[in-house]
């Protein structure tokens, strides 16, 4: 074969990566200790060495990568489709059969990545060889391509034919088994690099992407100055410790979030609900109400010995004039409470607490239920498995169409038009 | 460059390159500089300051980069999967193909859901964009574009228009009309103009603005009505392949990923690159925000998907497996953000547990590469677009 002197273009970067990964896998499969057990296969009357069955491949993949049979079959199938393993029995069908069908590893010489891209010259020589070896062995599509090539590279046609003859002569001197193997290998290579019509092209990578290497020219001072500025800015950023930002509240269930809308008490009784409500109040700058309510609860349900000091705290933080978290209570209640604090007991703050409770219930609570914070919480909430199936629309066959959003808009504009016309 | 003859008053080592040569005595801000003529030329062309060379700038840039990595590492006191240990294990998923949408004549490259949770728009290499009703499999609209490889398509928030773009270097907005006979392509309006293919597009919170990413290395924000460029975003050094808008009412940041292996977060108002992440080993094909908006995931040709936290300012998880060796082309989160659906070039979709980092499930069915996966707005279904000319709805 002629040596391909064309350098591998940068745009095949994407393919190269998965080729490298597949090759690593293939090398692992051929490892003398942990690799596959190869044996001799009988093909008609010749014995081919170093072969394995499809079944063996799948078992090896299952063990090595701890995957299920379906995935192993799929993975092995990809290795065959890309030509790293080729079938001996039906060489034209690059499919992995999970049975006793024999397969062999492709020689690295014929790996797609080794000689990319496959050259027209090599293809012409291959087709010429086939043609000379047995007249009529070429398939229809191969005949068409052969004549196309004949027109395209006519100037080197003598070389093509000469090379083909030489290679055929050399192969005649090999043992039959080797010859068959080489033919299979070569055929597998061309089945991938020049797929028959109708078979999808494994090497199709879609659109060419510009490569970083093309930009070497523009790695000038402006580029580096920009980079330096970006890095400087990035260094100045405030970063949060992983333990804090990854903590995240465990996601509640939908039912739980919905209960918060049943009554204000439900919301306050659920720790998560209360926390969420607090977040909302912080945004509204009225969080002191909830803090006050919580502090009152602590006094009501807390240790008797701590009541006096706790009431002191509450007075300092919430009731004293100029307090940091001053709560807005009506003057009558405030006076009564301040009087009562002089003789602190468990229920001295009850009136004030009640006042604030109703304030939140009437004002902040309904607004919270309408807020994005609550709606997002509802949307994020998990719906447990059991309740799902009946809700999922795609489980049922839907036959009737729904009005398109565009229709709704059209109707409105139509009506508006009519109004305008009438008015 | 013409030959200059000048009187060389001094001869000696150049201040910049150190070689002994005739020196040009020049003054920069009344400071005497003795450079050889070559270095003067270089300085003038490259707009370098005194003492700067390309190498010194590169060195500075590299050392800042290293310092940034160190800073990021300092606050890394716990790993995501460690935090996730106390989260309960997911029960096994049972996801199957529920619908197969056939109708495109060539590879389907992109898909987007409508807010009504049942319609979607898909675009293909054959130059067509089709609007489907995913429940009934009805094709409601079809637009033919004058180019092949329509790589980007998006549904407008109102549901009344779609945007699509690709090899024509433009992104056009097509209002969806109800008249079946009307040729939608006639009403098509070119909004975005790039100098290379358009790889991704999305409407912002309204029908009025469109955000696009392009193979020319930039992203841009456009006004749909006038077609005016409102803001452009420069910073990528290679094709930008994907973008995603942050999910928030105020919505003014977005993330983009490209062939330079970087994922950048941008401020839409100022056009500045706020944060940058470079940990992938190959092209980033897709970026997608986590539902809370504090993190995002990326899919790359290096066969991994990665999860980045914006507040911690670093990569917090890598989703990879020995048996997954083909590039990931697209990712999307489930509604709660617990699951990450990723489409791969080996025709499969892998479902990852975002918190624990393990693979939960693998979906087979497509007969060629999966080019895009999108979860429906209510989280009840997943749509995948593939090079096998079909789309599949999974639930």
Tab-separated table of N, CA and C in Angstrom, chain A residues 206-284:
chain	number	residue	atom	x	y	z
A	206	UNK	N	-20.091	15.504	10.408
A	206	UNK	CA	-20.891	16.718	10.345
A	206	UNK	C	-20.046	17.896	9.896
A	207	UNK	N	-20.397	19.049	10.407
A	207	UNK	CA	-19.733	20.266	9.944
A	207	UNK	C	-18.317	20.373	10.455
A	208	UNK	N	-17.489	20.924	9.606
A	208	UNK	CA	-16.103	21.158	10.000
A	208	UNK	C	-16.064	22.287	11.016
A	209	UNK	N	-15.281	22.103	12.051
A	209	UNK	CA	-15.183	23.153	13.066
A	209	UNK	C	-13.823	23.792	12.995
A	210	UNK	N	-13.798	25.076	13.155
A	210	UNK	CA	-12.526	25.776	13.153
A	210	UNK	C	-11.686	25.277	14.320
A	211	UNK	N	-10.417	25.120	14.075
A	211	UNK	CA	-9.530	24.572	15.075
A	211	UNK	C	-8.753	25.688	15.759
A	212	UNK	N	-8.422	25.461	17.007
A	212	UNK	CA	-7.599	26.418	17.744
A	212	UNK	C	-6.306	26.711	17.010
A	213	UNK	N	-5.767	25.650	16.358
A	213	UNK	CA	-4.463	25.809	15.716
A	213	UNK	C	-4.494	26.877	14.634
A	214	UNK	N	-5.670	27.021	14.013
A	214	UNK	CA	-5.759	28.036	12.970
A	214	UNK	C	-5.579	29.431	13.539
A	215	UNK	N	-5.766	29.541	14.845
A	215	UNK	CA	-5.755	30.870	15.431
A	215	UNK	C	-4.386	31.276	15.923
A	216	UNK	N	-3.386	30.411	15.678
A	216	UNK	CA	-2.050	30.772	16.178
A	216	UNK	C	-1.672	32.175	15.735
A	217	UNK	N	-2.080	32.510	14.549
A	217	UNK	CA	-1.716	33.816	14.023
A	217	UNK	C	-2.266	34.938	14.890
A	218	UNK	N	-3.422	34.737	15.496
A	218	UNK	CA	-4.015	35.845	16.231
A	218	UNK	C	-3.676	35.824	17.712
A	219	UNK	N	-2.752	34.967	18.137
A	219	UNK	CA	-2.359	34.975	19.549
A	219	UNK	C	-1.406	36.130	19.760
A	220	UNK	N	-1.919	37.334	19.598
A	220	UNK	CA	-1.040	38.491	19.698
A	220	UNK	C	-1.196	39.161	21.053
A	221	UNK	N	-0.616	40.306	21.179
A	221	UNK	CA	-0.584	40.978	22.477
A	221	UNK	C	-1.986	41.313	22.947
A	222	UNK	N	-2.873	41.655	22.026
A	222	UNK	CA	-4.248	41.982	22.429
A	222	UNK	C	-4.897	40.800	23.115
A	223	UNK	N	-4.681	39.633	22.528
A	223	UNK	CA	-5.276	38.423	23.077
A	223	UNK	C	-4.787	38.195	24.498
A	224	UNK	N	-3.460	38.272	24.687
A	224	UNK	CA	-2.923	38.021	26.019
A	224	UNK	C	-3.338	39.095	27.007
A	225	UNK	N	-3.397	40.326	26.536
A	225	UNK	CA	-3.805	41.411	27.440
A	225	UNK	C	-5.222	41.177	27.925
A	226	UNK	N	-6.053	40.701	27.015
A	226	UNK	CA	-7.427	40.380	27.361
A	226	UNK	C	-7.493	39.271	28.395
A	227	UNK	N	-6.717	38.216	28.123
A	227	UNK	CA	-6.675	37.081	29.045
A	227	UNK	C	-6.259	37.542	30.429
A	228	UNK	N	-5.226	38.377	30.477
A	228	UNK	CA	-4.700	38.849	31.768
A	228	UNK	C	-5.785	39.605	32.514
A	229	UNK	N	-6.535	40.429	31.774
A	229	UNK	CA	-7.601	41.196	32.425
A	229	UNK	C	-8.667	40.284	32.990
A	230	UNK	N	-9.046	39.268	32.189
A	230	UNK	CA	-10.072	38.327	32.639
A	230	UNK	C	-9.613	37.590	33.885
A	231	UNK	N	-8.360	37.124	33.879
A	231	UNK	CA	-7.855	36.390	35.040
A	231	UNK	C	-7.798	37.285	36.266
A	232	UNK	N	-7.376	38.535	36.072
A	232	UNK	CA	-7.305	39.465	37.212
A	232	UNK	C	-8.685	39.644	37.825
A	233	UNK	N	-9.668	39.837	36.941
A	233	UNK	CA	-11.025	40.031	37.422
A	233	UNK	C	-11.515	38.789	38.155
A	234	UNK	N	-11.177	37.636	37.579
A	234	UNK	CA	-11.628	36.373	38.179
A	234	UNK	C	-11.017	36.185	39.554
A	235	UNK	N	-9.756	36.594	39.711
A	235	UNK	CA	-9.100	36.445	41.007
A	235	UNK	C	-9.775	37.312	42.051
A	236	UNK	N	-10.335	38.424	41.602
A	236	UNK	CA	-10.959	39.329	42.556
A	236	UNK	C	-12.345	38.903	42.984
A	237	UNK	N	-12.879	37.856	42.357
A	237	UNK	CA	-14.254	37.433	42.648
A	237	UNK	C	-14.412	36.923	44.068
A	238	UNK	N	-15.610	37.093	44.586
A	238	UNK	CA	-15.922	36.481	45.870
A	238	UNK	C	-16.315	35.046	45.642
A	239	UNK	N	-15.622	34.153	46.307
A	239	UNK	CA	-15.944	32.751	46.129
A	239	UNK	C	-16.569	32.208	47.393
A	240	UNK	N	-17.438	31.232	47.256
A	240	UNK	CA	-18.099	30.646	48.420
A	240	UNK	C	-17.512	29.265	48.675
A	241	UNK	N	-17.360	28.929	49.948
A	241	UNK	CA	-16.818	27.615	50.284
A	241	UNK	C	-17.729	26.515	49.765
A	242	UNK	N	-17.117	25.428	49.300
A	242	UNK	CA	-17.900	24.321	48.745
A	242	UNK	C	-18.926	23.805	49.733
A	243	UNK	N	-18.532	23.690	51.018
A	243	UNK	CA	-19.445	23.089	51.987
A	243	UNK	C	-20.727	23.900	52.102
A	244	UNK	N	-20.634	25.195	51.841
A	244	UNK	CA	-21.829	26.031	51.963
A	244	UNK	C	-22.687	25.949	50.725
A	245	UNK	N	-22.089	26.129	49.544
A	245	UNK	CA	-22.954	26.174	48.373
A	245	UNK	C	-23.412	24.805	47.917
A	246	UNK	N	-22.736	23.725	48.334
A	246	UNK	CA	-23.189	22.416	47.895
A	246	UNK	C	-24.195	21.810	48.846
A	247	UNK	N	-24.312	22.381	50.063
A	247	UNK	CA	-25.238	21.820	51.036
A	247	UNK	C	-26.611	21.660	50.430
A	248	UNK	N	-27.190	22.730	50.026
A	248	UNK	CA	-28.494	22.699	49.359
A	248	UNK	C	-29.570	22.057	50.201
A	249	UNK	N	-30.709	22.597	50.195
A	249	UNK	CA	-31.815	22.027	50.947
A	249	UNK	C	-32.270	20.766	50.230
A	250	UNK	N	-32.475	19.691	50.980
A	250	UNK	CA	-33.008	18.499	50.286
A	250	UNK	C	-34.344	18.836	49.649
A	251	UNK	N	-34.553	18.357	48.464
A	251	UNK	CA	-35.744	18.749	47.710
A	251	UNK	C	-36.997	18.148	48.334
A	252	UNK	N	-37.971	18.970	48.688
A	252	UNK	CA	-39.184	18.462	49.327
A	252	UNK	C	-40.126	17.853	48.303
A	253	UNK	N	-41.118	17.118	48.800
A	253	UNK	CA	-42.098	16.557	47.881
A	253	UNK	C	-43.162	17.612	47.585
A	254	UNK	N	-43.865	17.384	46.505
A	254	UNK	CA	-44.853	18.338	46.038
A	254	UNK	C	-45.975	18.499	47.061
A	255	UNK	N	-46.389	17.396	47.636
A	255	UNK	CA	-47.472	17.423	48.610
A	255	UNK	C	-47.100	18.300	49.787
A	256	UNK	N	-45.856	18.162	50.194
A	256	UNK	CA	-45.392	18.933	51.334
A	256	UNK	C	-45.436	20.423	51.037
A	257	UNK	N	-45.014	20.798	49.866
A	257	UNK	CA	-45.015	22.219	49.493
A	257	UNK	C	-46.440	22.732	49.347
A	258	UNK	N	-47.307	21.865	48.837
A	258	UNK	CA	-48.702	22.300	48.658
A	258	UNK	C	-49.383	22.547	49.986
A	259	UNK	N	-49.005	21.769	50.995
A	259	UNK	CA	-49.617	21.941	52.320
A	259	UNK	C	-49.389	23.329	52.882
A	260	UNK	N	-48.275	23.935	52.496
A	260	UNK	CA	-47.990	25.271	52.995
A	260	UNK	C	-49.062	26.265	52.565
A	261	UNK	N	-49.761	25.931	51.507
A	261	UNK	CA	-50.786	26.861	51.025
A	261	UNK	C	-52.132	26.620	51.688
A	262	UNK	N	-52.242	25.519	52.463
A	262	UNK	CA	-53.537	25.229	53.108
A	262	UNK	C	-53.829	26.240	54.200
A	263	UNK	N	-52.864	26.496	55.087
A	263	UNK	CA	-53.058	27.514	56.119
A	263	UNK	C	-51.711	28.027	56.565
A	264	UNK	N	-51.741	29.194	57.165
A	264	UNK	CA	-50.509	29.819	57.618
A	264	UNK	C	-49.832	28.953	58.674
A	265	UNK	N	-50.652	28.316	59.507
A	265	UNK	CA	-50.128	27.466	60.569
A	265	UNK	C	-49.327	26.317	59.988
A	266	UNK	N	-49.850	25.733	58.885
A	266	UNK	CA	-49.149	24.634	58.217
A	266	UNK	C	-47.758	25.074	57.806
A	267	UNK	N	-47.700	26.283	57.252
A	267	UNK	CA	-46.419	26.799	56.777
A	267	UNK	C	-45.439	26.955	57.937
A	268	UNK	N	-45.937	27.537	59.034
A	268	UNK	CA	-45.041	27.812	60.149
A	268	UNK	C	-44.624	26.537	60.862
A	269	UNK	N	-45.499	25.545	60.849
A	269	UNK	CA	-45.192	24.304	61.550
A	269	UNK	C	-44.140	23.476	60.837
A	270	UNK	N	-43.998	23.633	59.546
A	270	UNK	CA	-42.993	22.881	58.793
A	270	UNK	C	-41.684	23.682	58.777
A	271	UNK	N	-40.640	23.081	59.296
A	271	UNK	CA	-39.366	23.796	59.427
A	271	UNK	C	-38.885	24.345	58.098
A	272	UNK	N	-39.013	23.511	57.044
A	272	UNK	CA	-38.563	23.950	55.730
A	272	UNK	C	-39.424	25.102	55.235
A	273	UNK	N	-40.741	24.978	55.500
A	273	UNK	CA	-41.661	26.011	55.063
A	273	UNK	C	-41.333	27.328	55.736
A	274	UNK	N	-41.040	27.220	57.023
A	274	UNK	CA	-40.737	28.428	57.780
A	274	UNK	C	-39.470	29.080	57.241
A	275	UNK	N	-38.490	28.229	56.934
A	275	UNK	CA	-37.219	28.725	56.402
A	275	UNK	C	-37.433	29.444	55.076
A	276	UNK	N	-38.253	28.825	54.204
A	276	UNK	CA	-38.537	29.433	52.909
A	276	UNK	C	-39.249	30.766	53.076
A	277	UNK	N	-40.211	30.783	54.006
A	277	UNK	CA	-40.979	32.006	54.252
A	277	UNK	C	-40.036	33.092	54.755
A	278	UNK	N	-39.087	32.684	55.591
A	278	UNK	CA	-38.110	33.643	56.105
A	278	UNK	C	-37.321	34.281	54.964
A	279	UNK	N	-36.897	33.428	54.003
A	279	UNK	CA	-36.152	33.926	52.843
A	279	UNK	C	-36.964	34.997	52.118
A	280	UNK	N	-38.264	34.701	51.992
A	280	UNK	CA	-39.133	35.638	51.293
A	280	UNK	C	-39.232	36.944	52.049
A	281	UNK	N	-39.398	36.827	53.371
A	281	UNK	CA	-39.546	38.043	54.176
A	281	UNK	C	-38.272	38.880	54.147
A	282	UNK	N	-37.120	38.219	54.081
A	282	UNK	CA	-35.851	38.962	54.004
A	282	UNK	C	-35.880	39.871	52.796
A	283	UNK	N	-36.415	39.326	51.708
A	283	UNK	CA	-36.473	40.115	50.465
A	283	UNK	C	-37.404	41.308	50.644
A	284	UNK	N	-38.447	41.112	51.460
A	284	UNK	CA	-39.430	42.177	51.646
A	284	UNK	C	-39.060	43.103	52.786
